[in-house]
Amino acid sequence: MGFQPVLLWTDLLLFGLLGCIVLAGWAARRSEPMLAAWRRVGESGVGMVSLSLLMLFLLVGVLDSLHYRERLTPAAGAPTAADDKRQLSTEVRSALDAIAAPLRTRLEKTYSAPLAYSLFAKQTIEGADGTQRREFPRLKFGGASLQYPADDHVGDILGRIGIGLAVAAGLWLVCAGALVKGVAISRKVPVGAAWRAIWRGKGGLEWRAVLLTLGVVGLLVGPVAALATEYHVFGTDKVGQDVLFLTLKSIRTALVIGTLTTLVTLPLAVALGIMAGYLGGWVDDVIQYVYTVLNSIPGVLLIAAAVLMMQVVIDTHPQWFETAAERADARLLALCFILGMTSWTGLCRLLRGETLKLRELEYVQAARAFGVSTARILARHVLPNLMHLVLIALVMDFSGLVLAEAVLSYVGIGVDPGTVSFGTMINAARMELAREPMVWWSLVAAFIFMFVLVLAANLFADVVRDAFDPRAS
């Protein structure tokens, strides 16, 4: 059948941002203070645990950002289309959709509980003799291989959990062996000595924490993956979609909101904050007036008004978008832009106050006395001394932006309804909690994944703050 790669705007910006981070990391190798700070992050057990979790989330997000459209097979006898786009599917999929195809395609009729083999609610079923009875119908896919589900259900689940644990243990041993071999090569020591150094926490970075994190994740992911081949591990939603698949799809939305917003926040905050602090005078007054006015407006109202206006523009120009995915991507990108335009004021105020102190230092005064241009002073003396504040603020704001998307989607002014996110899942679960019996698994699944992501980001932000802040003890 074949496929054609599709590059959405959020994909392009996300990969561009990751590329910039890699280049910045490569350039930081020439700065000994930056290397020392990152080395302190790497020597922290909490930092490496949180970084490992964030890398796993990032892996899922990157896989979900590799989009494509399948080429449709022409019908027999149909003339070949001159335009190749006419032979493309209107549905945009990702590499994650292809990998998790069983989760995506196994649709049930409606709700089913986690690891169940029947629907959650009783339905009226008509027998062969015309009589009607109320019972729980069997699922089409969940537990479909069970011949006697009442007797074999628990044993099948335990067996699959055992298989998942065994596979996870094997993969962990492979990863541990590769890591030990890499440390042995880099430190030029025998493999046994490298393993002892890692286990004692003396392998350079805190690799022991990484191995323990991967082990715990494997103990959870292995059984889930084994069970997902036969059951809906987190149940299904109202239309029969697998909740585990929806939570995996929500990760990309959270990462896009948390990272792309920085592309808008960073230039505004850095440029205006440094200009206000260094130039002073009427420039400082104007910039202070702008961010004071923005702060005086309730954030939710400002974001809601901007999102609704952007939605009107999208609705009145349907010809701009070839597929529904491009339309949803446009709203997601607009939301990132709006959040960035409304969240730069805090960092700007922080940089302004720090710049006011830096411009009075002796080496800055000496540069001005020797006639060094303002642009050169800002680039060579002021900005490098503010980068630790920028980095700390951006890392710490990530979790706040993820939670902001969840809140905005909950009140109906977040991402497009066709975009899966933690906020849309929580919003849908609001009505499910009012059912009797209560449908709780969609809310719990979204909460667990979002909690782990936000907690990992917060812990990593604390470690980065302690490592980069020169005033930290």
Coordinates of C-alpha atoms in Angstrom, one line a residue:
M1 CA 0.0 0.0 0.0
G2 CA 2.8 2.4 0.9
F3 CA 2.6 5.7 2.7
Q4 CA 3.6 9.4 2.3
P5 CA 5.3 11.2 5.3
V6 CA 3.4 14.1 6.7
L7 CA 5.1 16.9 8.6
L8 CA 2.7 18.9 10.7
W9 CA 3.7 22.3 12.1
T10 CA 4.0 21.0 15.6
D11 CA 6.2 18.2 14.4
L12 CA 8.5 20.6 12.7
L13 CA 8.8 22.9 15.7
L14 CA 9.2 20.0 18.1
F15 CA 12.0 18.4 16.1
G16 CA 13.6 21.8 15.6
L17 CA 13.5 22.5 19.4
L18 CA 15.0 19.1 20.1
G19 CA 17.7 19.8 17.5
C20 CA 18.5 23.1 19.2
I21 CA 18.7 21.4 22.6
V22 CA 21.2 18.9 21.1
L23 CA 23.3 21.7 19.6
A24 CA 23.2 23.7 22.8
G25 CA 24.4 20.6 24.7
W26 CA 27.2 20.1 22.2
A27 CA 28.2 23.7 22.5
A28 CA 28.1 23.5 26.3
R29 CA 31.0 21.0 26.2
R30 CA 33.4 23.9 25.7
S31 CA 32.1 25.7 28.8
E32 CA 33.6 24.3 32.0
P33 CA 31.0 25.9 34.3
M34 CA 28.2 24.4 32.3
L35 CA 29.8 21.0 32.2
A36 CA 30.3 21.2 36.0
A37 CA 26.7 22.1 36.5
W38 CA 25.4 19.3 34.3
R39 CA 27.8 16.9 36.0
R40 CA 26.2 17.7 39.3
V41 CA 22.8 16.9 37.7
G42 CA 24.1 13.6 36.5
E43 CA 25.6 12.7 39.9
S44 CA 22.2 13.2 41.5
G45 CA 20.1 10.0 41.9
V46 CA 16.8 12.0 41.9
G47 CA 18.0 13.8 38.8
M48 CA 18.8 10.7 36.8
V49 CA 15.6 8.9 37.9
S50 CA 13.5 11.9 36.8
L51 CA 15.5 12.3 33.6
S52 CA 15.1 8.6 32.7
L53 CA 11.3 8.9 33.1
L54 CA 11.2 12.1 31.0
M55 CA 13.2 10.4 28.3
L56 CA 10.7 7.5 28.2
F57 CA 7.9 10.0 27.8
L58 CA 9.8 11.8 25.1
L59 CA 10.3 8.6 23.2
V60 CA 6.6 8.0 23.1
G61 CA 6.0 11.7 22.1
V62 CA 8.6 11.4 19.2
L63 CA 7.1 8.2 17.9
D64 CA 3.7 9.9 17.9
S65 CA 5.1 12.8 16.0
L66 CA 6.3 10.8 13.0
H67 CA 3.2 11.2 10.9
Y68 CA 2.2 9.7 7.6
R69 CA -0.8 9.1 5.3
E70 CA -1.3 5.7 3.7
R71 CA -1.7 5.3 -0.1
L72 CA -5.0 3.8 -1.0
T73 CA -5.1 0.9 -3.4
P74 CA -7.1 1.9 -6.5
A75 CA -10.3 0.0 -7.2
A76 CA -10.1 -2.6 -9.9
G77 CA -10.7 -1.0 -13.3
A78 CA -10.6 2.5 -11.9
P79 CA -8.5 5.0 -13.9
T80 CA -5.2 6.1 -12.3
A81 CA -5.5 9.5 -10.7
A82 CA -3.3 12.1 -12.2
D83 CA -2.9 13.8 -8.8
D84 CA -1.2 11.5 -6.4
K85 CA -2.8 13.2 -3.4
R86 CA -6.2 11.7 -4.5
Q87 CA -4.8 8.3 -3.7
L88 CA -3.9 9.2 -0.1
S89 CA -6.0 8.4 2.9
T90 CA -7.6 11.3 4.7
E91 CA -6.5 9.9 8.0
V92 CA -3.1 11.0 9.3
R93 CA -1.5 8.4 11.5
S94 CA 1.8 8.2 13.4
A95 CA 4.5 5.6 14.1
L96 CA 2.9 5.1 17.5
D97 CA -0.4 4.3 15.8
A98 CA 1.4 1.6 13.7
I99 CA 3.2 0.1 16.7
A100 CA 0.0 0.1 18.9
A101 CA -2.3 -0.9 16.0
P102 CA -3.9 -3.7 18.1
L103 CA -4.9 -1.2 20.7
R104 CA -6.1 1.3 18.1
T105 CA -8.2 -1.0 16.0
R106 CA -9.8 -3.3 18.7
L107 CA -12.9 -1.3 19.3
E108 CA -15.6 -2.6 21.6
K109 CA -19.3 -1.6 21.7
T110 CA -19.0 0.6 24.8
Y111 CA -17.6 0.6 28.3
S112 CA -15.6 -2.3 29.7
A113 CA -13.7 -2.5 32.9
P114 CA -9.9 -3.1 33.1
L115 CA -9.0 -6.6 32.2
A116 CA -12.6 -7.6 31.7
Y117 CA -13.9 -10.1 29.2
S118 CA -17.5 -8.7 29.1
L119 CA -19.1 -5.3 28.8
F120 CA -19.5 -3.2 31.9
A121 CA -23.3 -2.9 31.8
K122 CA -26.0 -5.5 31.2
Q123 CA -27.8 -5.5 27.9
T124 CA -30.9 -7.2 26.6
I125 CA -30.1 -10.3 24.5
E126 CA -32.6 -12.2 22.5
G127 CA -32.1 -16.0 22.5
A128 CA -32.6 -18.4 19.6
D129 CA -36.1 -19.4 21.0
G130 CA -37.2 -15.7 21.0
T131 CA -36.9 -15.2 24.7
Q132 CA -35.0 -12.1 26.1
R133 CA -32.6 -12.0 29.0
R134 CA -30.4 -9.5 30.7
E135 CA -26.7 -10.3 30.9
F136 CA -23.2 -9.0 30.4
P137 CA -22.3 -9.6 26.7
R138 CA -18.8 -10.9 25.9
L139 CA -16.3 -8.5 24.4
K140 CA -15.3 -8.9 20.8
F141 CA -11.6 -8.6 21.6
G142 CA -11.0 -8.5 25.3
G143 CA -10.5 -12.1 26.5
A144 CA -11.7 -13.4 23.2
S145 CA -9.5 -16.5 23.4
L146 CA -10.9 -17.7 26.7
Q147 CA -13.1 -20.7 26.0
Y148 CA -14.4 -20.9 29.6
P149 CA -13.8 -17.3 30.9
A150 CA -15.3 -17.8 34.3
D151 CA -12.8 -20.5 35.1
D152 CA -9.7 -19.5 33.0
H153 CA -9.8 -15.7 33.4
V154 CA -7.6 -15.3 36.5
G155 CA -5.1 -18.0 35.4
D156 CA -4.7 -16.4 32.0
I157 CA -4.0 -13.0 33.5
L158 CA -1.4 -14.4 35.9
G159 CA 0.3 -16.4 33.1
R160 CA 0.6 -13.3 30.9
I161 CA 1.9 -11.3 33.8
G162 CA 4.6 -13.9 34.3
I163 CA 5.5 -13.8 30.6
G164 CA 5.7 -10.0 30.7
L165 CA 8.0 -10.0 33.8
A166 CA 10.3 -12.6 32.1
V167 CA 10.6 -10.5 28.9
A168 CA 11.1 -7.3 30.9
A169 CA 13.9 -9.0 33.0
G170 CA 15.6 -10.2 29.8
L171 CA 15.5 -6.7 28.2
W172 CA 16.8 -5.2 31.5
L173 CA 19.7 -7.5 31.5
V174 CA 20.5 -6.5 27.9
C175 CA 20.3 -2.8 28.8
A176 CA 22.4 -3.3 31.9
G177 CA 25.0 -5.2 29.9
A178 CA 25.2 -2.5 27.3
L179 CA 25.6 0.2 29.9
V180 CA 28.3 -1.7 31.8
K181 CA 30.2 -2.3 28.6
G182 CA 29.9 1.4 27.7
V183 CA 31.2 2.5 31.1
A184 CA 34.0 -0.1 30.9
I185 CA 35.1 1.3 27.5
S186 CA 34.9 4.9 28.5
R187 CA 36.8 4.4 31.8
K188 CA 39.2 1.8 30.3
V189 CA 38.5 -0.7 33.1
P190 CA 37.4 -4.4 33.0
V191 CA 33.7 -5.1 32.8
G192 CA 33.6 -6.5 36.4
A193 CA 35.2 -3.4 37.8
A194 CA 32.8 -1.2 35.8
W195 CA 29.8 -3.1 37.2
R196 CA 31.1 -2.7 40.8
A197 CA 31.7 1.0 40.2
I198 CA 28.1 1.5 38.9
W199 CA 26.5 -0.5 41.7
R200 CA 28.5 1.5 44.3
G201 CA 27.5 4.8 42.7
K202 CA 31.0 5.6 41.5
G203 CA 30.6 5.1 37.8
G204 CA 30.8 8.8 37.0
L205 CA 27.1 9.6 36.6
E206 CA 24.5 8.0 38.7
W207 CA 23.9 5.0 36.4
R208 CA 22.7 2.9 39.3
A209 CA 19.6 5.1 39.6
V210 CA 19.0 4.7 35.8
L211 CA 19.2 0.9 36.0
L212 CA 16.8 0.8 39.0
T213 CA 14.4 3.1 37.2
L214 CA 14.5 1.0 34.1
G215 CA 13.9 -2.1 36.3
V216 CA 10.9 -0.6 38.0
V217 CA 9.5 0.6 34.7
G218 CA 10.1 -2.9 33.2
L219 CA 8.2 -4.5 36.1
L220 CA 5.2 -2.3 35.2
V221 CA 5.4 -2.1 31.4
G222 CA 6.3 -5.8 30.8
P223 CA 3.1 -7.2 32.3
V224 CA 1.0 -4.3 30.8
A225 CA 2.4 -5.1 27.3
A226 CA 1.8 -8.8 27.7
L227 CA -1.8 -8.2 28.9
A228 CA -2.5 -5.7 26.2
T229 CA -2.2 -8.3 23.5
E230 CA -5.4 -10.0 24.8
Y231 CA -7.2 -7.5 27.2
H232 CA -8.0 -3.9 27.5
V233 CA -5.6 -3.2 30.4
F234 CA -7.2 0.2 31.4
G235 CA -10.7 -0.7 30.0
T236 CA -12.5 1.1 27.2
D237 CA -14.4 4.4 27.0
K238 CA -17.9 5.2 25.9
V239 CA -17.3 4.4 22.3
G240 CA -15.2 1.3 23.0
Q241 CA -11.7 2.9 22.5
D242 CA -8.9 1.4 24.5
V243 CA -8.0 3.8 27.3
L244 CA -4.4 2.7 27.4
F245 CA -4.0 3.8 23.8
L246 CA -5.7 7.2 24.6
T247 CA -3.3 7.8 27.5
L248 CA -0.3 7.1 25.2
K249 CA -1.6 9.5 22.6
S250 CA -2.1 12.2 25.3
I251 CA 1.7 12.2 26.1
R252 CA 2.5 14.0 22.8
T253 CA 0.0 16.7 23.4
A254 CA 1.4 17.4 26.9
L255 CA 5.0 17.5 25.6
V256 CA 4.0 19.8 22.7
I257 CA 2.3 22.2 25.1
G258 CA 5.1 22.1 27.6
T259 CA 8.0 22.6 25.1
L260 CA 6.7 24.6 22.1
T261 CA 5.3 27.3 24.4
T262 CA 8.9 28.1 25.3
L263 CA 9.5 29.1 21.7
V264 CA 7.2 32.0 22.3
T265 CA 8.0 32.7 25.9
L266 CA 11.8 32.7 25.7
P267 CA 12.4 35.4 23.1
L268 CA 9.9 37.8 24.6
A269 CA 11.0 37.3 28.2
V270 CA 14.7 37.5 27.6
A271 CA 14.7 40.4 25.2
L272 CA 12.2 42.6 27.1
G273 CA 13.6 41.7 30.5
I274 CA 17.2 42.6 29.6
M275 CA 16.1 45.7 27.8
A276 CA 14.0 46.9 30.7
G277 CA 16.8 46.2 33.2
Y278 CA 19.7 47.6 31.3
L279 CA 18.3 50.5 29.3
G280 CA 16.0 51.8 32.0
G281 CA 14.2 55.1 31.5
W282 CA 11.1 55.2 29.3
V283 CA 11.9 51.7 27.9
D284 CA 11.7 50.2 31.3
D285 CA 8.4 52.1 32.0
V286 CA 6.8 50.9 28.8
I287 CA 7.8 47.2 29.3
Q288 CA 6.7 47.3 33.0
Y289 CA 3.4 48.8 31.9
V290 CA 2.8 46.1 29.3
Y291 CA 3.4 43.1 31.6
T292 CA 1.5 44.8 34.5
V293 CA -1.5 45.2 32.3
L294 CA -1.3 41.5 31.2
N295 CA -1.0 40.4 34.8
S296 CA -4.0 42.4 35.8
I297 CA -6.3 40.5 33.4
P298 CA -7.4 37.0 34.7
G299 CA -5.3 34.5 32.7
V300 CA -8.1 32.1 32.0
L301 CA -10.3 34.8 30.5
L302 CA -7.5 36.2 28.4
I303 CA -6.6 32.7 27.1
A304 CA -10.3 31.8 26.5
A305 CA -10.9 35.0 24.5
A306 CA -7.8 34.4 22.3
V307 CA -8.6 30.7 21.8
L308 CA -12.2 31.5 20.7
M309 CA -11.1 34.2 18.3
M310 CA -8.5 31.7 16.8
Q311 CA -11.2 29.1 16.5
V312 CA -13.4 31.5 14.5
V313 CA -10.5 32.1 12.1
I314 CA -10.0 28.3 11.7
D315 CA -13.7 27.7 11.2
T316 CA -14.1 30.4 8.5
H317 CA -11.1 29.1 6.5
P318 CA -11.6 25.4 6.1
Q319 CA -9.7 25.5 2.7
W320 CA -6.5 25.9 4.6
F321 CA -6.5 22.4 5.9
E322 CA -6.5 19.2 3.8
T323 CA -7.2 16.8 6.7
A324 CA -8.8 16.9 10.1
A325 CA -5.4 16.3 11.7
E326 CA -4.0 19.5 10.2
R327 CA -7.0 21.4 11.5
A328 CA -6.5 20.0 15.0
D329 CA -2.8 20.7 14.8
A330 CA -3.5 24.3 13.9
R331 CA -5.5 24.8 17.0
L332 CA -2.8 23.1 19.1
L333 CA -0.2 25.4 17.7
A334 CA -2.4 28.4 18.3
L335 CA -2.9 27.3 21.9
C336 CA 0.9 27.1 22.4
F337 CA 1.3 30.6 20.9
I338 CA -1.5 32.0 23.2
L339 CA 0.0 30.3 26.3
G340 CA 3.4 31.7 25.4
M341 CA 2.1 35.2 24.9
T342 CA 0.4 35.2 28.3
S343 CA 3.1 33.4 30.4
W344 CA 6.3 35.4 29.6
T345 CA 5.7 38.1 32.2
G346 CA 7.1 36.2 35.2
L347 CA 10.4 35.4 33.6
C348 CA 10.6 38.9 32.2
R349 CA 10.2 40.5 35.7
L350 CA 12.9 38.1 37.1
L351 CA 15.4 38.9 34.4
R352 CA 14.7 42.6 34.7
G353 CA 15.6 42.6 38.4
E354 CA 18.7 40.5 37.8
T355 CA 19.9 42.8 35.0
L356 CA 19.5 45.9 37.2
K357 CA 22.1 44.3 39.5
L358 CA 24.4 43.2 36.7
R359 CA 24.6 46.6 35.0
E360 CA 26.1 48.1 38.2
L361 CA 29.0 45.6 38.4
E362 CA 32.5 46.7 37.8
Y363 CA 33.3 44.8 34.6
V364 CA 30.1 46.1 33.0
Q365 CA 30.8 49.7 34.0
A366 CA 34.4 49.3 32.7
A367 CA 33.1 48.0 29.3
R368 CA 30.8 51.0 29.1
A369 CA 33.6 53.4 30.0
F370 CA 35.8 51.9 27.2
G371 CA 33.0 52.6 24.7
V372 CA 31.9 49.0 24.1
S373 CA 28.6 49.0 22.3
T374 CA 25.4 48.2 24.2
A375 CA 24.6 45.1 22.0
R376 CA 28.1 43.7 22.7
I377 CA 27.8 44.2 26.5
L378 CA 24.4 42.5 26.6
A379 CA 25.7 39.6 24.5
R380 CA 29.1 39.1 26.2
H381 CA 28.5 40.1 29.8
V382 CA 24.8 40.3 30.7
L383 CA 23.1 37.4 28.9
P384 CA 25.6 34.7 29.8
N385 CA 25.1 35.6 33.5
L386 CA 21.4 35.2 33.2
M387 CA 21.2 31.8 31.4
H388 CA 21.1 29.8 34.6
L389 CA 17.9 31.7 35.5
V390 CA 16.4 31.1 32.0
L391 CA 17.2 27.4 32.2
I392 CA 15.8 27.0 35.7
A393 CA 12.6 28.9 34.8
L394 CA 11.9 27.0 31.6
V395 CA 12.4 23.6 33.2
M396 CA 10.2 24.5 36.2
D397 CA 7.5 26.0 33.9
F398 CA 7.1 22.8 32.0
S399 CA 4.9 21.0 34.5
G400 CA 2.8 24.2 35.0
L401 CA 2.1 24.3 31.2
V402 CA 1.1 20.6 31.2
L403 CA -1.4 21.2 34.0
A404 CA -2.6 24.4 32.3
E405 CA -3.6 22.4 29.2
A406 CA -5.5 19.9 31.3
V407 CA -7.4 22.7 33.0
L408 CA -8.2 24.6 29.8
S409 CA -9.4 21.4 28.0
Y410 CA -11.5 20.6 31.1
V411 CA -13.4 23.9 30.7
G412 CA -13.7 23.5 26.9
I413 CA -11.2 26.1 25.7
G414 CA -8.1 23.8 25.2
V415 CA -7.1 21.6 22.3
D416 CA -9.4 20.5 19.5
P417 CA -12.0 17.9 20.5
G418 CA -10.4 15.5 18.0
T419 CA -7.0 15.8 19.8
V420 CA -6.5 13.4 22.6
S421 CA -5.0 14.9 25.7
F422 CA -5.1 14.5 29.5
G423 CA -7.5 17.4 29.7
T424 CA -10.0 15.9 27.2
M425 CA -9.8 12.6 29.0
I426 CA -10.5 14.2 32.3
N427 CA -13.3 16.2 30.8
A428 CA -14.9 13.1 29.4
A429 CA -14.5 11.3 32.7
R430 CA -16.5 14.0 34.5
M431 CA -19.7 12.6 33.1
E432 CA -18.7 9.0 33.5
L433 CA -18.3 9.5 37.2
A434 CA -22.0 10.3 37.5
R435 CA -23.0 6.9 36.1
E436 CA -24.2 4.1 38.3
P437 CA -22.1 2.0 38.6
M438 CA -19.3 4.5 38.3
V439 CA -16.9 4.4 35.3
W440 CA -13.6 5.4 37.0
W441 CA -10.8 4.0 34.9
S442 CA -10.5 6.8 32.3
L443 CA -9.9 9.4 35.0
V444 CA -7.5 7.1 37.0
A445 CA -5.4 6.3 33.8
A446 CA -5.1 10.0 32.8
F447 CA -4.3 11.0 36.4
I448 CA -1.5 8.4 36.8
F449 CA 0.2 9.3 33.5
M450 CA -0.1 13.0 34.1
F451 CA 1.0 12.7 37.7
V452 CA 4.2 10.8 36.8
L453 CA 5.0 13.2 34.0
V454 CA 4.5 16.3 36.1
L455 CA 6.3 14.8 39.2
A456 CA 9.3 13.8 37.0
A457 CA 9.5 17.3 35.6
N458 CA 9.2 18.9 39.0
L459 CA 11.9 16.7 40.5
F460 CA 14.2 17.3 37.6
A461 CA 13.6 21.1 37.8
D462 CA 14.6 21.0 41.5
V463 CA 17.9 19.3 40.7
V464 CA 18.6 21.7 37.8
R465 CA 17.9 24.6 40.0
D466 CA 20.3 23.4 42.7
A467 CA 23.0 22.6 40.2
F468 CA 22.8 25.9 38.2
D469 CA 21.9 28.4 40.8
P470 CA 25.2 29.9 42.0
R471 CA 23.6 31.0 45.3
A472 CA 22.6 27.4 46.2
S473 CA 24.7 25.8 48.8

